[in-house]
Coordinates of C-alpha atoms in Angstrom, one line a residue:
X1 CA 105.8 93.6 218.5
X2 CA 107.7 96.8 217.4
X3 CA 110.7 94.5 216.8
X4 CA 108.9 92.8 214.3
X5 CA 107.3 95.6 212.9
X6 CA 110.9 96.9 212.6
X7 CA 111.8 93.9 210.8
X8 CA 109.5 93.7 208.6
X9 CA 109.8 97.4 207.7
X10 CA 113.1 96.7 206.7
X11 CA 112.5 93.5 205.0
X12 CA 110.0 95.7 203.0
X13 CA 112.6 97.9 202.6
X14 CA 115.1 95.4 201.2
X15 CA 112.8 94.4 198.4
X16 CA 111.9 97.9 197.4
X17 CA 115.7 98.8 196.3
X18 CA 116.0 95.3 194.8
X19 CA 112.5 95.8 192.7
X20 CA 113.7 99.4 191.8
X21 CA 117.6 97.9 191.1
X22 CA 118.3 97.1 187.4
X23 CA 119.5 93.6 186.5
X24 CA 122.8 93.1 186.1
X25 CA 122.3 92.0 182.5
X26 CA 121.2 96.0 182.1
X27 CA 124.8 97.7 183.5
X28 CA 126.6 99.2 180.3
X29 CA 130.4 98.1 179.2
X30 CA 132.4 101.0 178.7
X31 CA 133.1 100.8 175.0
X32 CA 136.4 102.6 175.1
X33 CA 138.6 100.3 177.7
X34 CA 139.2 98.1 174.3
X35 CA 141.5 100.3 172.9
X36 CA 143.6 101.0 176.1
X37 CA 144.0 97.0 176.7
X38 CA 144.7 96.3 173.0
X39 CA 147.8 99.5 173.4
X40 CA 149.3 98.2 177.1
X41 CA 149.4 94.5 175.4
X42 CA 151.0 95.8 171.8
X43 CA 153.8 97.6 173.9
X44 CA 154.9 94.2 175.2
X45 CA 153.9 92.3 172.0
X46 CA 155.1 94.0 169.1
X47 CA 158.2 92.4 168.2
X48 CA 156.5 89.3 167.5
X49 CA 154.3 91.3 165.4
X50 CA 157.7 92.5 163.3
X51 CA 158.8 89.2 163.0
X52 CA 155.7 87.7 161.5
X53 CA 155.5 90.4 159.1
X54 CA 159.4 89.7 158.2
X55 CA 158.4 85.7 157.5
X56 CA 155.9 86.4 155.5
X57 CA 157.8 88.8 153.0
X58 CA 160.9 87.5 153.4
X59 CA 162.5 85.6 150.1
X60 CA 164.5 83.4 151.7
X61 CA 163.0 80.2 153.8
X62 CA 164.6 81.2 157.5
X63 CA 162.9 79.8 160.4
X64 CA 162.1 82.2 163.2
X65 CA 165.5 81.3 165.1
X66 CA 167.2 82.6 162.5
X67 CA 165.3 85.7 161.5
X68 CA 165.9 86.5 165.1
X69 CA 169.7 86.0 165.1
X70 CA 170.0 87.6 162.0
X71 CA 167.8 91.2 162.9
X72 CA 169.9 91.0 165.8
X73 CA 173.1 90.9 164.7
X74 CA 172.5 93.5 161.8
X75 CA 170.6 96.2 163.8
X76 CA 170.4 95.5 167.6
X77 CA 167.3 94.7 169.7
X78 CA 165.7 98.2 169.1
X79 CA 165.1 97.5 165.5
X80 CA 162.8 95.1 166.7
X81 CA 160.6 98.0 168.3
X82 CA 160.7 99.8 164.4
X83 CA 157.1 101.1 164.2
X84 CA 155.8 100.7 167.4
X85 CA 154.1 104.4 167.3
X86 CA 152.1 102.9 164.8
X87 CA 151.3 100.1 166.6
X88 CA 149.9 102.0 169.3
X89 CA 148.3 104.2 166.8
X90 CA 146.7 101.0 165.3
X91 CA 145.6 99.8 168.7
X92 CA 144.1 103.1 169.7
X93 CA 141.5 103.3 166.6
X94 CA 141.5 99.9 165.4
X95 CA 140.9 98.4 168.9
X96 CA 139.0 101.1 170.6
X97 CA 136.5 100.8 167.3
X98 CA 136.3 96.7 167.1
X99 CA 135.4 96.5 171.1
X100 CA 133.5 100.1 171.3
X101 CA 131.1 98.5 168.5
X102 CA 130.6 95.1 169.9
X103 CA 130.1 96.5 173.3
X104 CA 127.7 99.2 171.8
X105 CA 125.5 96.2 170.2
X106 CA 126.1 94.2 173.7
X107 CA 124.7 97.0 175.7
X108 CA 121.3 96.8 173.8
X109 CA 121.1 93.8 174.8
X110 CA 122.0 94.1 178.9
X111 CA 119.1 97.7 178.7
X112 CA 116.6 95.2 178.3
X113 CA 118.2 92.7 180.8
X114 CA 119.2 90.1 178.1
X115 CA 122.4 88.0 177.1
X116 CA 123.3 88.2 173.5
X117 CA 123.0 84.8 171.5
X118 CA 126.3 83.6 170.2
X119 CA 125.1 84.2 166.7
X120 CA 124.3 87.2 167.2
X121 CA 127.8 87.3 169.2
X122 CA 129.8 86.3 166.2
X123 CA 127.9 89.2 164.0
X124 CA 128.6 92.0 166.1
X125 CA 132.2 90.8 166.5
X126 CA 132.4 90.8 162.5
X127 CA 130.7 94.0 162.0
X128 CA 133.3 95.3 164.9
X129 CA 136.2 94.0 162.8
X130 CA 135.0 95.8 159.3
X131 CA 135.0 98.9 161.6
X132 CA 137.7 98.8 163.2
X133 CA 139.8 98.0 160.1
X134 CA 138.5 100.7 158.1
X135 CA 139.5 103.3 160.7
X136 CA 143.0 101.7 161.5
X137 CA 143.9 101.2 158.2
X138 CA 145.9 103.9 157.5
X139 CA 148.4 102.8 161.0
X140 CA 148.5 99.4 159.5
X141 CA 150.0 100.5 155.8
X142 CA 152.6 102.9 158.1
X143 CA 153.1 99.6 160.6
X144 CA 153.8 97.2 158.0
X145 CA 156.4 99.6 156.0
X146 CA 158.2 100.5 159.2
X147 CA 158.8 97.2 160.5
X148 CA 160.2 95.9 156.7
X149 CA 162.0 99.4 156.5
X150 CA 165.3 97.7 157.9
X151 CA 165.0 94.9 155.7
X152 CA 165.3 97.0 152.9
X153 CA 168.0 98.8 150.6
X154 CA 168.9 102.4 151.8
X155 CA 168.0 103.9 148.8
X156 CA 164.5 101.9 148.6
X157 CA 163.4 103.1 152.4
X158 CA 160.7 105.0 153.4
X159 CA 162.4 106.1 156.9
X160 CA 159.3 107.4 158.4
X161 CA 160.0 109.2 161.9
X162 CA 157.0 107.9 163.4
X163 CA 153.3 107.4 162.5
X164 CA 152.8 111.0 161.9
X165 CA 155.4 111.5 159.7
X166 CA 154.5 108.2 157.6
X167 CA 151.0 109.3 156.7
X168 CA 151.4 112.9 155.7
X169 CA 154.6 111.8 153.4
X170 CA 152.3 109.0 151.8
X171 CA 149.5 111.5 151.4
X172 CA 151.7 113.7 149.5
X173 CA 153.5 111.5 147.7
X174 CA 150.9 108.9 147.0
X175 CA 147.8 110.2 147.6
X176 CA 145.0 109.5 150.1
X177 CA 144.5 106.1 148.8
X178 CA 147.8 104.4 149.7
X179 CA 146.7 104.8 153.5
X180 CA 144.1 102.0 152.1
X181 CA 146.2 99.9 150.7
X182 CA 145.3 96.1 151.4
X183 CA 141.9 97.8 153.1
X184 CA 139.8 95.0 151.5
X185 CA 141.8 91.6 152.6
X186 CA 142.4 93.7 156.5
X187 CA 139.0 93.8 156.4
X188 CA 138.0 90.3 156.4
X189 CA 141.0 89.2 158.5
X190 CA 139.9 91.6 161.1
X191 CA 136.2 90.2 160.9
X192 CA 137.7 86.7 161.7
X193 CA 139.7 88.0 164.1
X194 CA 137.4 89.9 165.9
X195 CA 135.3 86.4 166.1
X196 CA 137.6 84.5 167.4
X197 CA 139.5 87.1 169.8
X198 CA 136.1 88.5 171.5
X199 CA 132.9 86.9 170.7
X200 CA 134.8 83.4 171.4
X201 CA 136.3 84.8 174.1
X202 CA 133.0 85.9 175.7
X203 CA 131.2 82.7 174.8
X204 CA 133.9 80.2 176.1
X205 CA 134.1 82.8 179.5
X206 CA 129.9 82.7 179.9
X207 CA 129.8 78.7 179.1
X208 CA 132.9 77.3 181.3
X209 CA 132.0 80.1 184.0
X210 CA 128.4 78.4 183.8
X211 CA 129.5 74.9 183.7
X212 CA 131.7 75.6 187.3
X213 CA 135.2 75.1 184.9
X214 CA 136.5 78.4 186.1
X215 CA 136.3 81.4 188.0
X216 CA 136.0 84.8 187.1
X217 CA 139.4 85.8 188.0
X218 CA 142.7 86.1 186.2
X219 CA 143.0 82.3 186.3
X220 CA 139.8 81.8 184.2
X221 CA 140.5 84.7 181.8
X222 CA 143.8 83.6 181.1
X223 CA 142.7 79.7 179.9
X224 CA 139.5 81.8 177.9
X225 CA 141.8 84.0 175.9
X226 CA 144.3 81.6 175.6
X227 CA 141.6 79.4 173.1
X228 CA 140.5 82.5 171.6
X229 CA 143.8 83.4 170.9
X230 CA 144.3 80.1 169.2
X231 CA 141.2 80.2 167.1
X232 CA 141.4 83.3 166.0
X233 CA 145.7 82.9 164.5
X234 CA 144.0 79.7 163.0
X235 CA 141.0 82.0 161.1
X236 CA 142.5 85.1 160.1
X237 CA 146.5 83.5 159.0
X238 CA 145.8 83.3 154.8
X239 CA 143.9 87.1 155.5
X240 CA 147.0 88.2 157.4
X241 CA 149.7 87.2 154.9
X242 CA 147.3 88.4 151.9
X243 CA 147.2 91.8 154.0
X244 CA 151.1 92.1 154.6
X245 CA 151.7 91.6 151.0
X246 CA 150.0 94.0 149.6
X247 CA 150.6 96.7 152.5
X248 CA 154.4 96.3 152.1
X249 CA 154.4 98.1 148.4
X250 CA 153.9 97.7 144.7
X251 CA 155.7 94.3 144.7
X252 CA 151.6 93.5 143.5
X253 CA 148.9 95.6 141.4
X254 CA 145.7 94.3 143.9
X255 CA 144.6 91.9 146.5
X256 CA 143.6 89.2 143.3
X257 CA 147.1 89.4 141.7
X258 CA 148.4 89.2 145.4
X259 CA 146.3 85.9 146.3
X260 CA 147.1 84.2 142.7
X261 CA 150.4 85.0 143.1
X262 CA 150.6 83.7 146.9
X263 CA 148.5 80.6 145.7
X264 CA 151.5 79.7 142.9
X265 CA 153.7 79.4 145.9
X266 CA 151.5 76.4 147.5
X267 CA 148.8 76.2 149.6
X268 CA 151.1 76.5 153.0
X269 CA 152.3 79.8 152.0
X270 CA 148.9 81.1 153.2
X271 CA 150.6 79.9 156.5
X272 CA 153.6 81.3 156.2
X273 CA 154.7 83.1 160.0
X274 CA 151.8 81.1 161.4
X275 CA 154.0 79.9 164.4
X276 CA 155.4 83.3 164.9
X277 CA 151.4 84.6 164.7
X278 CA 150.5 82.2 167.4
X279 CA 153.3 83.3 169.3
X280 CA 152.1 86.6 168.6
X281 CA 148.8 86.5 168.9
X282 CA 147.9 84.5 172.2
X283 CA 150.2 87.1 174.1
X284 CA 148.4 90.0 172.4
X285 CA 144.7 88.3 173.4
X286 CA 145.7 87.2 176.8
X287 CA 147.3 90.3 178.0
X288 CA 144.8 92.6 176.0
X289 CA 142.0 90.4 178.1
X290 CA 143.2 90.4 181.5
X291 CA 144.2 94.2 181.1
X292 CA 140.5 95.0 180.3
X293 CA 139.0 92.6 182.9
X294 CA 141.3 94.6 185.5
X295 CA 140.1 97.8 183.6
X296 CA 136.4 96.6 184.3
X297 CA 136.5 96.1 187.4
X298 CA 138.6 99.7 188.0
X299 CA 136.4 101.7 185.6
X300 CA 132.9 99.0 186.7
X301 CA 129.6 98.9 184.0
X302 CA 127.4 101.4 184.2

């Protein structure tokens, strides 16, 4: 008799802490792992990144082999690391603002122990993007110059030292408003982006997890931000070459003048550097996912 009154006590027990538990749904994302992933993944990625950006202002029709061959031979492997502070830089506000407000919608969702819809998904993921671009902005115009800096002249370079360097010379010599440059057209491309990158990634993760396709391991987030990688280079490529463009200088007088312009070329050159993007941008999404799913489960929701 005491045995089962024992038993029962701590069966009783059991469903006490389980009634007081929250459920899982309710445990917080930490906004801020985002921006960490997204600056481990550029480290490895950003070459890619400065050979897109030199196919899509480049002149001449080289294919990537040659671009490749070509940078090399003139200025050594390093050049293909030009501007990587400011691709860190980029990551660390950019990234760290995208995720931190999509997670910061999310989480109003898990207090009350619900899954976000994936229309409401996609909106947050937009509203993320606008975000983020509007505080990276300014590390995107510094990005952009420093990786078409070698490309360049001597006497038309901006030789910026590093990101620091870039933005106070373009404050004084340009004003405020050059560190917006493009803002607009980065704007929408990093809506799309966002989309397709995270709430794609989280809806193809909840759906194939649900349907028994995968696990949640590094196997499973691997194949998930492998398509949202690829839906997001398809989205956001016209946005991306629009944005380059009218970063790089005052080769155009506004986004409009940049897209006519672009548009008198053909429709494909709103795909100019998409292979090199894919390359680019699958890397970048896989290895910016599985960093923050390891950074999860080292730094766990709250």
């Amino acid at each position: 008799s005491s045995g089962i009154n024992a038993e029962y006590g701590g069966i009783l027990l059991v469903l006490k802490v389980i009634h007081k538990m929250p459920p899982q749904g309710s445990k917080k994302q930490r906004w801020y792992l985002g921006g960490i992933a997204g600056s481990g993944a550029v480290c490895i990625t950003h070459p890619l990144d400065l050979i897109k950006v030199h196919l899509q202002i480049q002149k001449k029709n080289r294919n990537v082999f040659q671009l490749i061959q070509n940078n090399a031979a003139r200025w050594g492997i390093l050049s293909f690391y030009s501007g990587l502070s400011a691709s860190i830089t980029r990551q660390m506000t950019y990234s760290t603002a995208r995720f931190g407000v999509y997670e910061y919608l999310q989480n109003l969702h898990r207090e009350r122990g619900e899954v976000a819809a994936f229309h409401q998904r996609l909106a947050y993921a937009g509203l993320g993007g606008v975000v983020g671009a509007a505080v990276g902005n300014f590390a995107d115009v510094i990005n952009v110059r420093m990786q078409w800096d070698i490309k360049q002249p001597e006497a038309e370079r901006y030789n910026y030292k590093h990101v620091v360097d870039g933005t106070s010379r373009i404050i004084r010599s340009e004003g405020i408003a050059a560190l917006f440059r493009g803002v607009g057209p980065n704007c929408g491309r990093a809506a799309l982006m966002n989309i397709g990158q995270v709430a794609f990634y989280d809806q193809t993760k909840d759906t194939l997890l649900r349907l028994e396709l995968i696990g949640d391991n590094t196997g499973g987030h691997f194949v998930c931000s492998f398509l949202a990688g690829t839906a997001a280079t398809l989205i956001t490529q016209p946005f991306d070459v629009v944005k380059t463009r009218v970063m790089q200088g005052s080769r155009y007088s506004g986004v409009f003048q940049c897209i006519i312009a672009t548009a008198k070329e053909g429709p494909k050159s709103f795909y100019k550097g998409f292979v090199p993007a894919w390359v680019r941008l699958s890397p970048q999404t896989i290895l910016t996912w599985i960093m923050l799913e390891k950074l999860r489960k080292i730094f766990p929701a709250t």
